[in-house]
Amino acid sequence: MHRIDYESFYIEMETINIQKDKVQLVSCFGRINNQNSLLISKEINRIFEDKIYNVILNLTELEYLNSIGIAIVLSIVKTVDYHQGKFVIGGMSDQIEAILKLVELPGKFKVYSSVNEAIDNWSKN
């Protein structure tokens, strides 16, 4: 497992195998806010250092997401789409779900209630 730390926020990344696919499980913890969002947005492509473009994004421990944070999620979706990978969200807190419902996110990915549900349904995406 690999971890990237920022002020009041960190990402844990783990490569997992689901059937024949290598998948980057990206878990977010803390808050994406005005103090850290610009640095995170500049460095977010570090999650693709291993050239794995299948992503499960776990937002269950993310406490807050500002507009730049939403742009960061969309940037991940765009990179995955460009490389013809798969992207799903494997869980999010009620607060993050409420924020993301206000934004019309692209319909190119599915949202599951947990990482386990995302893994179990990976082949359906």
PDB file of C-alpha atoms in Angstrom:
ATOM      1  CA  MET A   1       0.000   0.000   0.000  1.00  0.00           C
ATOM      2  CA  HIS A   2       1.196   3.494  -0.875  1.00  0.00           C
ATOM      3  CA  ARG A   3       0.175   6.671   0.960  1.00  0.00           C
ATOM      4  CA  ILE A   4       0.325  10.321  -0.098  1.00  0.00           C
ATOM      5  CA  ASP A   5      -0.113  12.926   2.654  1.00  0.00           C
ATOM      6  CA  TYR A   6      -1.388  16.495   2.415  1.00  0.00           C
ATOM      7  CA  GLU A   7      -2.589  18.990   5.010  1.00  0.00           C
ATOM      8  CA  SER A   8      -5.797  17.514   6.567  1.00  0.00           C
ATOM      9  CA  PHE A   9      -6.059  14.908   3.776  1.00  0.00           C
ATOM     10  CA  TYR A  10      -4.355  11.738   2.598  1.00  0.00           C
ATOM     11  CA  ILE A  11      -4.767   9.095  -0.081  1.00  0.00           C
ATOM     12  CA  GLU A  12      -4.019   5.393   0.275  1.00  0.00           C
ATOM     13  CA  MET A  13      -3.467   3.441  -2.924  1.00  0.00           C
ATOM     14  CA  GLU A  14      -3.359  -0.296  -3.327  1.00  0.00           C
ATOM     15  CA  THR A  15      -3.172  -2.378  -6.484  1.00  0.00           C
ATOM     16  CA  ILE A  16      -5.611  -5.272  -6.384  1.00  0.00           C
ATOM     17  CA  ASN A  17      -6.487  -7.972  -8.895  1.00  0.00           C
ATOM     18  CA  ILE A  18     -10.118  -8.415  -9.861  1.00  0.00           C
ATOM     19  CA  GLN A  19     -10.516 -11.320 -12.241  1.00  0.00           C
ATOM     20  CA  LYS A  20      -7.983 -10.528 -14.990  1.00  0.00           C
ATOM     21  CA  ASP A  21      -7.819  -6.779 -14.302  1.00  0.00           C
ATOM     22  CA  LYS A  22      -5.287  -4.872 -12.231  1.00  0.00           C
ATOM     23  CA  VAL A  23      -7.212  -2.219 -10.345  1.00  0.00           C
ATOM     24  CA  GLN A  24      -5.989   0.780  -8.377  1.00  0.00           C
ATOM     25  CA  LEU A  25      -8.004   1.065  -5.158  1.00  0.00           C
ATOM     26  CA  VAL A  26      -7.762   4.722  -4.131  1.00  0.00           C
ATOM     27  CA  SER A  27      -9.094   5.595  -0.666  1.00  0.00           C
ATOM     28  CA  CYS A  28      -9.464   9.228   0.418  1.00  0.00           C
ATOM     29  CA  PHE A  29      -9.359  10.378   4.044  1.00  0.00           C
ATOM     30  CA  GLY A  30     -10.004  13.796   5.557  1.00  0.00           C
ATOM     31  CA  ARG A  31     -10.971  17.005   3.819  1.00  0.00           C
ATOM     32  CA  ILE A  32     -10.294  18.518   0.400  1.00  0.00           C
ATOM     33  CA  ASN A  33     -10.539  22.233   1.171  1.00  0.00           C
ATOM     34  CA  ASN A  34      -9.100  25.611   0.194  1.00  0.00           C
ATOM     35  CA  GLN A  35      -5.863  24.960   2.089  1.00  0.00           C
ATOM     36  CA  ASN A  36      -4.895  21.767   0.245  1.00  0.00           C
ATOM     37  CA  SER A  37      -6.953  21.459  -2.942  1.00  0.00           C
ATOM     38  CA  LEU A  38      -4.573  23.253  -5.306  1.00  0.00           C
ATOM     39  CA  LEU A  39      -1.635  21.045  -4.315  1.00  0.00           C
ATOM     40  CA  ILE A  40      -3.775  17.899  -4.555  1.00  0.00           C
ATOM     41  CA  SER A  41      -5.035  18.897  -8.012  1.00  0.00           C
ATOM     42  CA  LYS A  42      -1.450  19.393  -9.217  1.00  0.00           C
ATOM     43  CA  GLU A  43      -0.350  15.990  -7.918  1.00  0.00           C
ATOM     44  CA  ILE A  44      -3.432  13.798  -8.416  1.00  0.00           C
ATOM     45  CA  ASN A  45      -1.971  12.032 -11.446  1.00  0.00           C
ATOM     46  CA  ARG A  46       0.478  10.327  -9.076  1.00  0.00           C
ATOM     47  CA  ILE A  47      -2.232   7.694  -8.658  1.00  0.00           C
ATOM     48  CA  PHE A  48      -1.443   6.630 -12.233  1.00  0.00           C
ATOM     49  CA  GLU A  49       2.341   6.214 -11.742  1.00  0.00           C
ATOM     50  CA  ASP A  50       2.003   2.448 -12.198  1.00  0.00           C
ATOM     51  CA  LYS A  51       0.076   2.927 -15.466  1.00  0.00           C
ATOM     52  CA  ILE A  52      -3.022   1.261 -14.001  1.00  0.00           C
ATOM     53  CA  TYR A  53      -6.126   2.978 -15.362  1.00  0.00           C
ATOM     54  CA  ASN A  54      -8.806   0.856 -13.703  1.00  0.00           C
ATOM     55  CA  VAL A  55      -9.847   2.701 -10.541  1.00  0.00           C
ATOM     56  CA  ILE A  56     -12.137   2.143  -7.585  1.00  0.00           C
ATOM     57  CA  LEU A  57     -12.404   5.425  -5.679  1.00  0.00           C
ATOM     58  CA  ASN A  58     -13.343   4.956  -2.027  1.00  0.00           C
ATOM     59  CA  LEU A  59     -14.809   8.149  -0.558  1.00  0.00           C
ATOM     60  CA  THR A  60     -16.306   6.696   2.630  1.00  0.00           C
ATOM     61  CA  GLU A  61     -13.768   8.470   4.869  1.00  0.00           C
ATOM     62  CA  LEU A  62     -13.739  11.742   2.931  1.00  0.00           C
ATOM     63  CA  GLU A  63     -15.307  14.367   5.199  1.00  0.00           C
ATOM     64  CA  TYR A  64     -15.493  17.384   2.893  1.00  0.00           C
ATOM     65  CA  LEU A  65     -15.061  18.166  -0.794  1.00  0.00           C
ATOM     66  CA  ASN A  66     -14.929  21.686  -2.268  1.00  0.00           C
ATOM     67  CA  SER A  67     -15.388  22.633  -5.932  1.00  0.00           C
ATOM     68  CA  ILE A  68     -11.734  21.946  -6.726  1.00  0.00           C
ATOM     69  CA  GLY A  69     -12.194  18.524  -5.112  1.00  0.00           C
ATOM     70  CA  ILE A  70     -15.060  17.845  -7.515  1.00  0.00           C
ATOM     71  CA  ALA A  71     -12.774  18.881 -10.377  1.00  0.00           C
ATOM     72  CA  ILE A  72     -10.151  16.448  -9.039  1.00  0.00           C
ATOM     73  CA  VAL A  73     -12.665  13.576  -9.200  1.00  0.00           C
ATOM     74  CA  LEU A  74     -13.607  14.602 -12.756  1.00  0.00           C
ATOM     75  CA  SER A  75      -9.913  14.739 -13.687  1.00  0.00           C
ATOM     76  CA  ILE A  76      -9.495  11.140 -12.521  1.00  0.00           C
ATOM     77  CA  VAL A  77     -12.563  10.105 -14.552  1.00  0.00           C
ATOM     78  CA  LYS A  78     -11.172  11.883 -17.635  1.00  0.00           C
ATOM     79  CA  THR A  79      -7.754  10.208 -17.333  1.00  0.00           C
ATOM     80  CA  VAL A  80      -9.316   6.769 -16.869  1.00  0.00           C
ATOM     81  CA  ASP A  81     -11.627   7.349 -19.844  1.00  0.00           C
ATOM     82  CA  TYR A  82      -8.746   8.541 -22.044  1.00  0.00           C
ATOM     83  CA  HIS A  83      -6.840   5.326 -21.335  1.00  0.00           C
ATOM     84  CA  GLN A  84      -9.974   3.184 -21.819  1.00  0.00           C
ATOM     85  CA  GLY A  85     -10.005   2.008 -18.224  1.00  0.00           C
ATOM     86  CA  LYS A  86     -12.875   1.511 -15.806  1.00  0.00           C
ATOM     87  CA  PHE A  87     -13.846   3.888 -13.000  1.00  0.00           C
ATOM     88  CA  VAL A  88     -16.312   3.312 -10.173  1.00  0.00           C
ATOM     89  CA  ILE A  89     -16.938   4.877  -6.798  1.00  0.00           C
ATOM     90  CA  GLY A  90     -16.875   2.273  -4.051  1.00  0.00           C
ATOM     91  CA  GLY A  91     -18.696   4.042  -1.264  1.00  0.00           C
ATOM     92  CA  MET A  92     -19.036   7.574   0.023  1.00  0.00           C
ATOM     93  CA  SER A  93     -20.248   9.316   3.142  1.00  0.00           C
ATOM     94  CA  ASP A  94     -23.730  10.840   3.226  1.00  0.00           C
ATOM     95  CA  GLN A  95     -22.212  14.323   3.230  1.00  0.00           C
ATOM     96  CA  ILE A  96     -20.124  13.683   0.103  1.00  0.00           C
ATOM     97  CA  GLU A  97     -23.094  12.043  -1.604  1.00  0.00           C
ATOM     98  CA  ALA A  98     -25.170  15.179  -0.926  1.00  0.00           C
ATOM     99  CA  ILE A  99     -22.428  17.383  -2.411  1.00  0.00           C
ATOM    100  CA  LEU A 100     -22.015  15.204  -5.509  1.00  0.00           C
ATOM    101  CA  LYS A 101     -25.787  15.092  -6.100  1.00  0.00           C
ATOM    102  CA  LEU A 102     -25.690  18.864  -6.591  1.00  0.00           C
ATOM    103  CA  VAL A 103     -23.284  18.382  -9.486  1.00  0.00           C
ATOM    104  CA  GLU A 104     -24.256  16.559 -12.647  1.00  0.00           C
ATOM    105  CA  LEU A 105     -21.416  14.071 -12.869  1.00  0.00           C
ATOM    106  CA  PRO A 106     -20.853  12.193 -16.114  1.00  0.00           C
ATOM    107  CA  GLY A 107     -22.920   9.031 -16.384  1.00  0.00           C
ATOM    108  CA  LYS A 108     -19.856   7.040 -17.440  1.00  0.00           C
ATOM    109  CA  PHE A 109     -19.366   5.374 -14.071  1.00  0.00           C
ATOM    110  CA  LYS A 110     -21.294   3.619 -11.349  1.00  0.00           C
ATOM    111  CA  VAL A 111     -21.508   4.360  -7.667  1.00  0.00           C
ATOM    112  CA  TYR A 112     -21.605   1.457  -5.228  1.00  0.00           C
ATOM    113  CA  SER A 113     -22.284   1.574  -1.505  1.00  0.00           C
ATOM    114  CA  SER A 114     -18.947  -0.028  -0.589  1.00  0.00           C
ATOM    115  CA  VAL A 115     -15.610  -1.154  -1.956  1.00  0.00           C
ATOM    116  CA  ASN A 116     -16.707  -4.776  -1.597  1.00  0.00           C
ATOM    117  CA  GLU A 117     -19.828  -4.133  -3.676  1.00  0.00           C
ATOM    118  CA  ALA A 118     -17.705  -2.384  -6.326  1.00  0.00           C
ATOM    119  CA  ILE A 119     -15.334  -5.363  -6.438  1.00  0.00           C
ATOM    120  CA  ASP A 120     -18.204  -7.867  -6.607  1.00  0.00           C
ATOM    121  CA  ASN A 121     -19.755  -5.974  -9.544  1.00  0.00           C
ATOM    122  CA  TRP A 122     -16.513  -5.083 -11.356  1.00  0.00           C
ATOM    123  CA  SER A 123     -17.211  -7.264 -14.404  1.00  0.00           C
ATOM    124  CA  LYS A 124     -20.609  -5.556 -14.905  1.00  0.00           C
ATOM    125  CA  ASN A 125     -19.008  -2.162 -15.525  1.00  0.00           C
TER     126      ASN A 125
END
